[in-house]
Coordinates of C-alpha atoms in Angstrom, one line a residue:
X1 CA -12.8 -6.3 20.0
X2 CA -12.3 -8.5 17.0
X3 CA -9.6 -10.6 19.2
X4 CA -6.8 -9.8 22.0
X5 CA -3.6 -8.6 20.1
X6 CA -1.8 -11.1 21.6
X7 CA -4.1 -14.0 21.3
X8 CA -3.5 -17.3 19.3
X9 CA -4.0 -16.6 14.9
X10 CA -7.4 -17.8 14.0
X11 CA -7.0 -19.9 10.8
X12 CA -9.2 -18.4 7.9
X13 CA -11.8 -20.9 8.4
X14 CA -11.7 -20.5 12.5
X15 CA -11.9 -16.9 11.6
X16 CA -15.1 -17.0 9.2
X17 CA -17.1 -19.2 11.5
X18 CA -16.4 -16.5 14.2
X19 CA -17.7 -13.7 12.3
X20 CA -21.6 -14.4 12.7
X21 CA -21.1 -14.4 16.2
X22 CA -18.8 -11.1 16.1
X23 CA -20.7 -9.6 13.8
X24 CA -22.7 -7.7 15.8
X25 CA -19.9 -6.5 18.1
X26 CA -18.5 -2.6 17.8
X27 CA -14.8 -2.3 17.2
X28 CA -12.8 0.7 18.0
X29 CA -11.0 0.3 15.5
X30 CA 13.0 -17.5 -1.0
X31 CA 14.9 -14.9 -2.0
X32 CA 15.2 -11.3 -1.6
X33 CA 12.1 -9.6 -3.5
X34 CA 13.2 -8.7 -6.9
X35 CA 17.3 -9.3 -6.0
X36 CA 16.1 -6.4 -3.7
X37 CA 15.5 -8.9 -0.6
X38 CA 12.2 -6.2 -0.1
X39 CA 8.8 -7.5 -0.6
X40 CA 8.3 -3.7 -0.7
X41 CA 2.8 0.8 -1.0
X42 CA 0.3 3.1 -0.4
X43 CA -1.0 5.8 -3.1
X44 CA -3.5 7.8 -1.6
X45 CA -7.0 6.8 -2.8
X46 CA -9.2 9.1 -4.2
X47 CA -11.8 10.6 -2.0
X48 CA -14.6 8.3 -0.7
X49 CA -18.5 8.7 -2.3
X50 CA -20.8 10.5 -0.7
X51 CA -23.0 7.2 -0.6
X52 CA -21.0 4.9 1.3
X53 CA -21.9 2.3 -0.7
X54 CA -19.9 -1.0 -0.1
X55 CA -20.3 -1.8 -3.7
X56 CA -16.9 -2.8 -5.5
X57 CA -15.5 -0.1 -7.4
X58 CA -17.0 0.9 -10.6
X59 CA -15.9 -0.5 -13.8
X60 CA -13.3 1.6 -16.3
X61 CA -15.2 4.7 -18.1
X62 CA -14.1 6.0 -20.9
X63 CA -11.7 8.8 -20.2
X64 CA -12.9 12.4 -22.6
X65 CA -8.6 12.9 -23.0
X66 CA -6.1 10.5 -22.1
X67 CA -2.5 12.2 -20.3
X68 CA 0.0 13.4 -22.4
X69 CA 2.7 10.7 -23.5
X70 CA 5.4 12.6 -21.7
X71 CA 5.2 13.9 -18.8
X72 CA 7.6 15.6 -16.0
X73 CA 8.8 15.2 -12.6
X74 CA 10.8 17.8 -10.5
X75 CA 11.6 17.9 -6.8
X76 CA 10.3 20.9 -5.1
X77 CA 11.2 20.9 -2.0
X78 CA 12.0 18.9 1.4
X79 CA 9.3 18.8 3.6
X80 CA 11.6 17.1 6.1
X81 CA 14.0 14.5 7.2
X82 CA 16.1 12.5 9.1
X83 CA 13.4 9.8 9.2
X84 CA 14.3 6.0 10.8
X85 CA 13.3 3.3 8.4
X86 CA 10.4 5.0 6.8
X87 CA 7.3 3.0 5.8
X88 CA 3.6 4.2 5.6
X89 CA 2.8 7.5 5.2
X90 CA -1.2 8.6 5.1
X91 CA -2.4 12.3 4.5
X92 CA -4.4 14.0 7.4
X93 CA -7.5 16.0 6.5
X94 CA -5.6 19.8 6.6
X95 CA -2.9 18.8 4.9
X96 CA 0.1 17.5 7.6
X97 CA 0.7 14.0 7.4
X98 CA 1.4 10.6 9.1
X99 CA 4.4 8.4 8.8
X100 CA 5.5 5.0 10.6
X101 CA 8.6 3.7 11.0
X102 CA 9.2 0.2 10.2
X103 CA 12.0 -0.8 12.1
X104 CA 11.1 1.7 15.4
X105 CA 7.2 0.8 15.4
X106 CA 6.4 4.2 16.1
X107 CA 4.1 7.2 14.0
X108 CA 4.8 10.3 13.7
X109 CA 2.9 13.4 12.7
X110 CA 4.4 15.7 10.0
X111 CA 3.3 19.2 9.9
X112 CA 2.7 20.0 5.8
X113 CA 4.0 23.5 5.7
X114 CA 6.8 23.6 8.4
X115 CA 8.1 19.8 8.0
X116 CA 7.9 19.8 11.7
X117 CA 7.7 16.4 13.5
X118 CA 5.4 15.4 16.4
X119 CA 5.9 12.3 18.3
X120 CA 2.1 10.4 17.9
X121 CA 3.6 7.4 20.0
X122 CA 4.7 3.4 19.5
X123 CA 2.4 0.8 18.5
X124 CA 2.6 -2.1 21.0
X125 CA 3.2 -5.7 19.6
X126 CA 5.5 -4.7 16.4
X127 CA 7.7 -7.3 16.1
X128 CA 10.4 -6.0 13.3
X129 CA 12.7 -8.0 12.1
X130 CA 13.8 -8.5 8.3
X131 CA 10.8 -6.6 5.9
X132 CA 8.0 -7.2 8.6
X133 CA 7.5 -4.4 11.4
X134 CA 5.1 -1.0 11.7
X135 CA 4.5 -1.0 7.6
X136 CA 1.5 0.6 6.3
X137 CA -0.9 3.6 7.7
X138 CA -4.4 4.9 6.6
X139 CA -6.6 7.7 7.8
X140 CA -10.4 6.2 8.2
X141 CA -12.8 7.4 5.6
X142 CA -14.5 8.9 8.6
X143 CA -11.9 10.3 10.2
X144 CA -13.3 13.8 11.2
X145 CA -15.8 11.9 13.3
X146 CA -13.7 9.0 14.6
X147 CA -10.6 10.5 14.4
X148 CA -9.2 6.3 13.9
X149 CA -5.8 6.1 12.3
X150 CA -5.1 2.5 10.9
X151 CA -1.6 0.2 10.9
X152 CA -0.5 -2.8 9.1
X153 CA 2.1 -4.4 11.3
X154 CA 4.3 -7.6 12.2
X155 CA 3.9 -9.0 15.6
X156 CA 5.6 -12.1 16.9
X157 CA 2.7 -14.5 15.2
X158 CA 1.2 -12.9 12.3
X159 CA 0.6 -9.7 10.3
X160 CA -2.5 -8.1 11.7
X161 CA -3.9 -4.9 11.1
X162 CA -5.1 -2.4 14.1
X163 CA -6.9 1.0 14.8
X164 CA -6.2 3.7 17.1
X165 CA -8.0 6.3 18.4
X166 CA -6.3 9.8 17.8
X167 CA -6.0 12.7 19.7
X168 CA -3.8 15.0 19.0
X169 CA -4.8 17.2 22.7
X170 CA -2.6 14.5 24.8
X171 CA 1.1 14.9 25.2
X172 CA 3.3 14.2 23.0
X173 CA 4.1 10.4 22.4
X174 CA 0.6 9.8 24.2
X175 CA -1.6 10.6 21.2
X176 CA -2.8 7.1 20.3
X177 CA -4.9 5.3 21.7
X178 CA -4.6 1.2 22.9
X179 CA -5.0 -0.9 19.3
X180 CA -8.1 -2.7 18.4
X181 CA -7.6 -5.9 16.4
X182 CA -9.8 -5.5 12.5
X183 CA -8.0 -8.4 10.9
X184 CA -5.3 -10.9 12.2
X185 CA -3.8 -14.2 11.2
X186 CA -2.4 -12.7 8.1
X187 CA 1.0 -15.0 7.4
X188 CA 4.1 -13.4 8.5
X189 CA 7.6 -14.1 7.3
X190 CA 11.1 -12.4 7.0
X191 CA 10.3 -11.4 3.5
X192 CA 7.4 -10.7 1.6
X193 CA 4.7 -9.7 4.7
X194 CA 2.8 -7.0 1.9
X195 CA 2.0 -4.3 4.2
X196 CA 0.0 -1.6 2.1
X197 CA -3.3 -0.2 3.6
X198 CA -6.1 2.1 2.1
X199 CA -9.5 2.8 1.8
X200 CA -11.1 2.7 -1.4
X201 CA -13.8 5.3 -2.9
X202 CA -16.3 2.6 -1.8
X203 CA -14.8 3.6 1.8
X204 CA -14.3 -0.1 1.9
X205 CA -10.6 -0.8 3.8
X206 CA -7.7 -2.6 1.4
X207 CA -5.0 -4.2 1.7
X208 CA -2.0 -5.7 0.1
X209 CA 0.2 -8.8 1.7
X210 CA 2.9 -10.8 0.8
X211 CA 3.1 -15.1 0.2
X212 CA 6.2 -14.8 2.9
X213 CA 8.3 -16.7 0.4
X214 CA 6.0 -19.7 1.0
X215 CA 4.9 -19.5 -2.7
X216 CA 1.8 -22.1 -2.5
X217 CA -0.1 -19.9 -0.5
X218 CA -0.9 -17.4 -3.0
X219 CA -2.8 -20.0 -5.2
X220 CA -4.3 -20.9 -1.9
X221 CA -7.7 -18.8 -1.5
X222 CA -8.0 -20.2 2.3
X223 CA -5.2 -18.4 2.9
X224 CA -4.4 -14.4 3.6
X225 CA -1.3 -14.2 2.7
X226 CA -0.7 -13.4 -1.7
X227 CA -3.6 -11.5 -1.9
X228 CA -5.4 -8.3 -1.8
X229 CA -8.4 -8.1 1.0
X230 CA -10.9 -6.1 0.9
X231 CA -13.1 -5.3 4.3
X232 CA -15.0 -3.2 6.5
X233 CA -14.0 -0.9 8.7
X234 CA -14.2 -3.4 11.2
X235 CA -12.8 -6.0 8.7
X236 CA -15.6 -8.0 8.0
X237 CA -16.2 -9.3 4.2
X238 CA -18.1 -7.1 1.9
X239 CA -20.8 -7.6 -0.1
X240 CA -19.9 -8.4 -3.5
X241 CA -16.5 -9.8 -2.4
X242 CA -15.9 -12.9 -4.8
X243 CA -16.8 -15.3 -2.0
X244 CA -19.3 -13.8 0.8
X245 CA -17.5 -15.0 3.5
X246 CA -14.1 -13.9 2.5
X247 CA -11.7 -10.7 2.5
X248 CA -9.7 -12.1 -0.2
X249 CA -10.4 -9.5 -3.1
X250 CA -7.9 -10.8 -5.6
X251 CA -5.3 -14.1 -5.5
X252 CA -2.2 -15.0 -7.2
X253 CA 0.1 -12.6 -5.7
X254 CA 3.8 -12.8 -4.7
X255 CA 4.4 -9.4 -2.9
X256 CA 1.7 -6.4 -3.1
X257 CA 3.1 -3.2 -2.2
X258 CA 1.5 -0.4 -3.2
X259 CA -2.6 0.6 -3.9
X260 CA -4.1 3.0 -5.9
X261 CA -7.5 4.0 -7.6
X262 CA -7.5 6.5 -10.7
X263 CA -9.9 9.0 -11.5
X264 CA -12.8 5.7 -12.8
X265 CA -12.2 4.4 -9.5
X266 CA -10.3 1.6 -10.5
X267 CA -7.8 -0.6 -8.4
X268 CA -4.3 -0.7 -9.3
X269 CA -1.3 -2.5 -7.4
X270 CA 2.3 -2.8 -7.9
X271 CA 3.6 -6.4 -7.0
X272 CA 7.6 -7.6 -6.8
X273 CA 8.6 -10.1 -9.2
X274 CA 11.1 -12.5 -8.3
X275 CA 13.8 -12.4 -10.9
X276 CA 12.4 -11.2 -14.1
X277 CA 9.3 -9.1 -14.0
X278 CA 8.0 -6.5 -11.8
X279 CA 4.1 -5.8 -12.7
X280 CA 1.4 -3.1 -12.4
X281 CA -1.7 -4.8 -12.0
X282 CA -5.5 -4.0 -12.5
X283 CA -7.4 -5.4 -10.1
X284 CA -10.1 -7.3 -10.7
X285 CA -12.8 -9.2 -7.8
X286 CA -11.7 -12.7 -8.3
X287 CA -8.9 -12.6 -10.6
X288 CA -5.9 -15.0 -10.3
X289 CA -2.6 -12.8 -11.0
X290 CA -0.6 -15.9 -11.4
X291 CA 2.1 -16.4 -8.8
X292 CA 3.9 -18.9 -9.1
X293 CA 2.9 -20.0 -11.8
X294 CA 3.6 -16.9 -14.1
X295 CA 5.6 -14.0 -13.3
X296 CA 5.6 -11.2 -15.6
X297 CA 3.1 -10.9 -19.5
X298 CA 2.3 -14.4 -20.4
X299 CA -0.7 -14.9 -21.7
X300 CA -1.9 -18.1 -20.3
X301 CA -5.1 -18.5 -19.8
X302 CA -7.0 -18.5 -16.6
X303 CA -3.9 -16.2 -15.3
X304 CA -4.7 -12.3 -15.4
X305 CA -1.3 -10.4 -17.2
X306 CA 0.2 -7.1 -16.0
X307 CA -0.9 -3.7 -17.7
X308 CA 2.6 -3.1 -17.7
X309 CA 6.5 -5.2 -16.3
X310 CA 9.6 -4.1 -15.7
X311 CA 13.2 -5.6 -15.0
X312 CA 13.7 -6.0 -11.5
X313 CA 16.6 -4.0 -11.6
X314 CA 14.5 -0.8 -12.9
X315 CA 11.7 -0.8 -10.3
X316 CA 11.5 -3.6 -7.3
X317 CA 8.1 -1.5 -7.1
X318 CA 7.1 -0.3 -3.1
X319 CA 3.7 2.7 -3.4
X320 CA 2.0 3.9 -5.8
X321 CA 0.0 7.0 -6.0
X322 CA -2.1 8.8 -8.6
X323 CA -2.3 11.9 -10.3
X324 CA -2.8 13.5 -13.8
X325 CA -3.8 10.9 -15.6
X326 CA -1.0 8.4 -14.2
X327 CA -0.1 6.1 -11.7
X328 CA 3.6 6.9 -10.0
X329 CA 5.0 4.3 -8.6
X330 CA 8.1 4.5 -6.4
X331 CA 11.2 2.1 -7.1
X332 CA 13.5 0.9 -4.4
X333 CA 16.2 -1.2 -6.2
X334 CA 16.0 1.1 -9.2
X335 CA 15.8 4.2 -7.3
X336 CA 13.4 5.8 -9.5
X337 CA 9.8 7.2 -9.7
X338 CA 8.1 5.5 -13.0
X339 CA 5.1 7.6 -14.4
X340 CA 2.7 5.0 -16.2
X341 CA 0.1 7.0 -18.5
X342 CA -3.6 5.6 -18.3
X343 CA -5.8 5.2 -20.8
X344 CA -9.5 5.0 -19.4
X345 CA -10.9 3.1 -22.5
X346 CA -8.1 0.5 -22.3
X347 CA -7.0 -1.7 -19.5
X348 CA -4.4 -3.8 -21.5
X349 CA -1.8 -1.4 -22.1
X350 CA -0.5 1.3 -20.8
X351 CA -1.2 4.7 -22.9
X352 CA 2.4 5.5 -23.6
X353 CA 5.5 4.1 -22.2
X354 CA 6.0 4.4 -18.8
X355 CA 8.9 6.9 -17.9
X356 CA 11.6 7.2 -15.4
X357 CA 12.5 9.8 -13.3
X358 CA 14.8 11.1 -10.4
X359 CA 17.2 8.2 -11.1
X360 CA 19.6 7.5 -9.0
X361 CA 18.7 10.9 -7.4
X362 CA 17.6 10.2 -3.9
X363 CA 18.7 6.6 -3.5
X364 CA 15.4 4.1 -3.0
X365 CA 12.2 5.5 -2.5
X366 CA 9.5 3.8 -0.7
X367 CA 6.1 5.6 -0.7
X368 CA 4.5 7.8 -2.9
X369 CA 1.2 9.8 -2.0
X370 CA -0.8 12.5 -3.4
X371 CA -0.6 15.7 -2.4
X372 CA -2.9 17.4 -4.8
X373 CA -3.6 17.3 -8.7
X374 CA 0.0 18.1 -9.7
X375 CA 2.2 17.5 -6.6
X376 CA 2.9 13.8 -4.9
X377 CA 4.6 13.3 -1.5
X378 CA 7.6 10.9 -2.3
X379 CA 9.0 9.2 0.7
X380 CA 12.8 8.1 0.8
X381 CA 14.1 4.6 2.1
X382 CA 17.7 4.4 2.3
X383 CA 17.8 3.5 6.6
X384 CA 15.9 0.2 6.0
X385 CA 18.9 -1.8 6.1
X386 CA 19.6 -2.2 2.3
X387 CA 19.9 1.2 1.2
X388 CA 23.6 3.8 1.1
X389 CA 22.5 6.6 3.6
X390 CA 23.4 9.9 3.4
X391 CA 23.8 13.4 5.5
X392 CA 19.6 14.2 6.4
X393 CA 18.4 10.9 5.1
X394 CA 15.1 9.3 5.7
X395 CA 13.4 12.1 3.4
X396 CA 10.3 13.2 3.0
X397 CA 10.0 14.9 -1.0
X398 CA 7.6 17.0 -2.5
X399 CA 7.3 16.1 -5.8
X400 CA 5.8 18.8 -8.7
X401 CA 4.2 16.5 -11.6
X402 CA 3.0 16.7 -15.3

C-alpha cells in the first residue's frame, strides 16, 4: 500500500524520493468558483487501446467530417432520483452505473434499465465539508479482471485518491472493499479541491484538482494542487510525463472539473474561472494554462488560451463528456448543458458556436457521461447546498443528442 489512509501527507518531493523504493510494491488499488462558490467533472473516456501502451495520447488527426453546426438535445427519460448531493458517476461494463455522493461519502450502484439503487457502501476517511467530500469515481481500465472501482475524496488532511475492490456477491452496503491509497497529499481546501477522475485511452489514470483558493500553487509545479496528473494505476509517473518523476500532466489551473477525450484521443478539461471567464481547455503535456496570471483568451505568450470561454454566469462548468463530434459540458450556475462542436484539424477554435440547452430546465447539473454515440447520462446537482431543490431531486437524466 502506497501509504496508510490516515498517515501524515507526503510533500511532492518526500513523495518522489519514496517512489523507487515503492516501486516495486503491488497496490490493490478566495471566492466562491465562478460567483458559484463550486470549484465544480468526469466525461467518460473513450475505450482504452488494446495495447496498453502508457504513451501520452496521440496528437489531433484530421477529422474526414466535422459535426454539424447545430445540434440538439432532448431529455428522454429519468433513470432515477432522489439522489443526496450527487458527485461522480462512472459507467459499469453492462450498462448500470456508479454514483457517489459528496456530502454522504457513500456509492451507490444504479441499475441502467430499472433506475434501481443498490447500496455499494461508505468510503472511510471522507471528510466533507464545503466543495471537498466523496467527489469523483472511475471504473479501472481492467475492471472485468480486477473488478477495482476508484474515488477522489476529501479526508481531514488532503485530497487523496483510493481503490476498492468490488464485489457485488456481498450484502448490500458491504460491496467494497477496505481503500488502498494510489495518490495522496493532493492540497485540500473549502473550495476549489478539483475532484474529476478517468482513465484515458492510454489506460493511464487522470485527474483534475483544484489550487484551494491558494492561487500560487497552480504556477507551482512542486505542487498537486492546479493541475491535471496523470498516473498509473498504482499512481506512479508515466513515461513521457513532462518531468519523469512527476504526475503533474499540465499546470496553470484554477479549478479542473471535468475530463474528456474525443474521438483523436485528445484531452479536454473544463476549468472555473473566477469572475470573467470559464474555459474549455486542450490539454497539452507541459502546458501552462495561465492561472493566475490570465483567466480567460489572452494571448500572452508562454500562457496556453482556451479553445473556447464563457461568462461565469452561463456555465461555472462541472463534467464534460463526449459524443457526436462534441464535447457536452454540464453547467452548474448557468444550469445548462453547452454542446461545443470539434473540429479535428483545428485546436484553436471551436467548429461552430457552442450552444445551450436545457436552460433553466433541471436547475444545476453536475456530471455528464456517455451513454452511447447519441445518448449522455446527465447528472443533476441541486442538494449540494447551493442549488433550489425540488419534489424527486438529485436526478439522474438520460439525455438523447445530435
Amino acid at each position: 500500500m502506497r501509504g496508510a489512509l490516515f498517515g501524515p501527507v507526503q510533500s511532492p518531493a518526500v513523495r518522489r524520493g519514496a517512489v523507487a523504493a515503492m516501486a516495486s510494491a503491488a497496490l490493490l488499488l478566495t471566492a466562491a468558483c465562478s460567483g458559484d462558490g463550486d470549484g465544480g467533472s468526469s466525461g467518460q473516456p473513450a475505450a482504452p487501446t488494446a495495447s496498453g501502451s502508457s504513451a501520452p495520447p496521440a496528437s489531433p488527426s484530421r477529422s474526414a467530417e466535422p459535426p454539424p453546426a447545430k445540434g440538439s438535445a432532448e431529455v428522454v427519460s429519468t433513470l432515477t432520483e432522489k439522489l443526496k448531493s450527487p458527485w461522480g458517476l462512472a459507467a459499469l461494463p453492462g450498462g448500470d452505473l456508479l454514483v457517489s455522493s459528496r456530502d454522504e461519502g457513500t456509492v451507490h450502484r444504479i441499475d441502467g434499465e430499472s433506475g434501481k439503487q443498490t447500496l455499494l457502501g461508505s468510503v472511510p476517511g471522507v471528510s466533507a465539508s464545503g466543495e471537498g467530500g466523496l467527489l469523483g469515481l472511475a471504473v479501472s481500465s481492467t475492471f472485468g479482471a480486477d473488478q477495482m472501482v476508484y474515488a477522489y475524496f476529501t479526508t481531514a488532511s488532503d485530497n487523496r485518491i483510493v481503490r476498492m475492490s468490488y464485489d457485488e456477491k456481498r450484502p448490500a452496503g458491504q460491496q467494497l472493499g477496505a481503500p488502498d491509497t494510489v495518490l495522496r497529499g493532493i492540497p485540500k481546501g473549502s473550495v476549489h479541491n478539483g475532484g474529476r477522475i478517468a482513465f484515458g485511452p492510454d489506460k493511464m489514470l487522470y485527474a483534475g484538482t483544484g489550487e484551494t483558493g491558494d492561487t500560487g500553487l497552480a504556477q507551482d509545479k512542486e505542487s498537486l494542487a492546479g493541475k491535471i496528473l496523470r498516473m498509473t494505476p498504482d499512481g506512479e509517473p508515466v513515461h513521457g510525463n513532462p518531468e519523469a518523476d512527476s504526475v503533474v500532466y499540465s499546470y496553470g489551473h484554477r479549478n479542473v472539473q471535468g475530463l474528456a477525450w474525443d474521438k483523436d484521443k485528445r484531452l479536454w478539461a473544463a476549468e472555473f474561472g473566477q469572475d470573467t471567464w470559464d474555459e474549455l481547455n486542450l490539454i497539452e503535456p507541459g502546458g501552462n494554462y495561465g492561472w493566475p496570471e490570465v483567466e480567460g483568451k489572452k494571448g500572452e505568450a508562454g500562457f496556453i488560451d482556451p479553445v473556447a470561454q464563457w461568462k461565469t454566469s452561463e456555465a461555472s462548468p462541472s463534467g464534460i463528456a463526449y459524443a457526436k463530434g462534441s464535447i457536452w459540458m454540464a453547467g452548474l450556475r448557468g444550469e445548462r448543458l453547452w454542446r461545443i462542436p470539434l473540429s479535428g484539424d483545428s485546436a484553436k477554435e471551436p467548429y461552430a458556436a457552442p450552444q445551450a440547452f436545457l436552460e433553466e430546465k433541471h436547475g444545476r447539473l453536475r456530471t455528464v457521461v456517455s451513454a452511447g454515440s447519441d445518448r449522455l447520462w446527465l447528472v443533476t446537482s441541486n442538494t449540494d447546498g447551493r442549488g433550489t431543490p425540488k419534489s424527486g431531486d438529485d436526478e439522474v437524466l438520460q439525455v438523447e443528442v445530435e
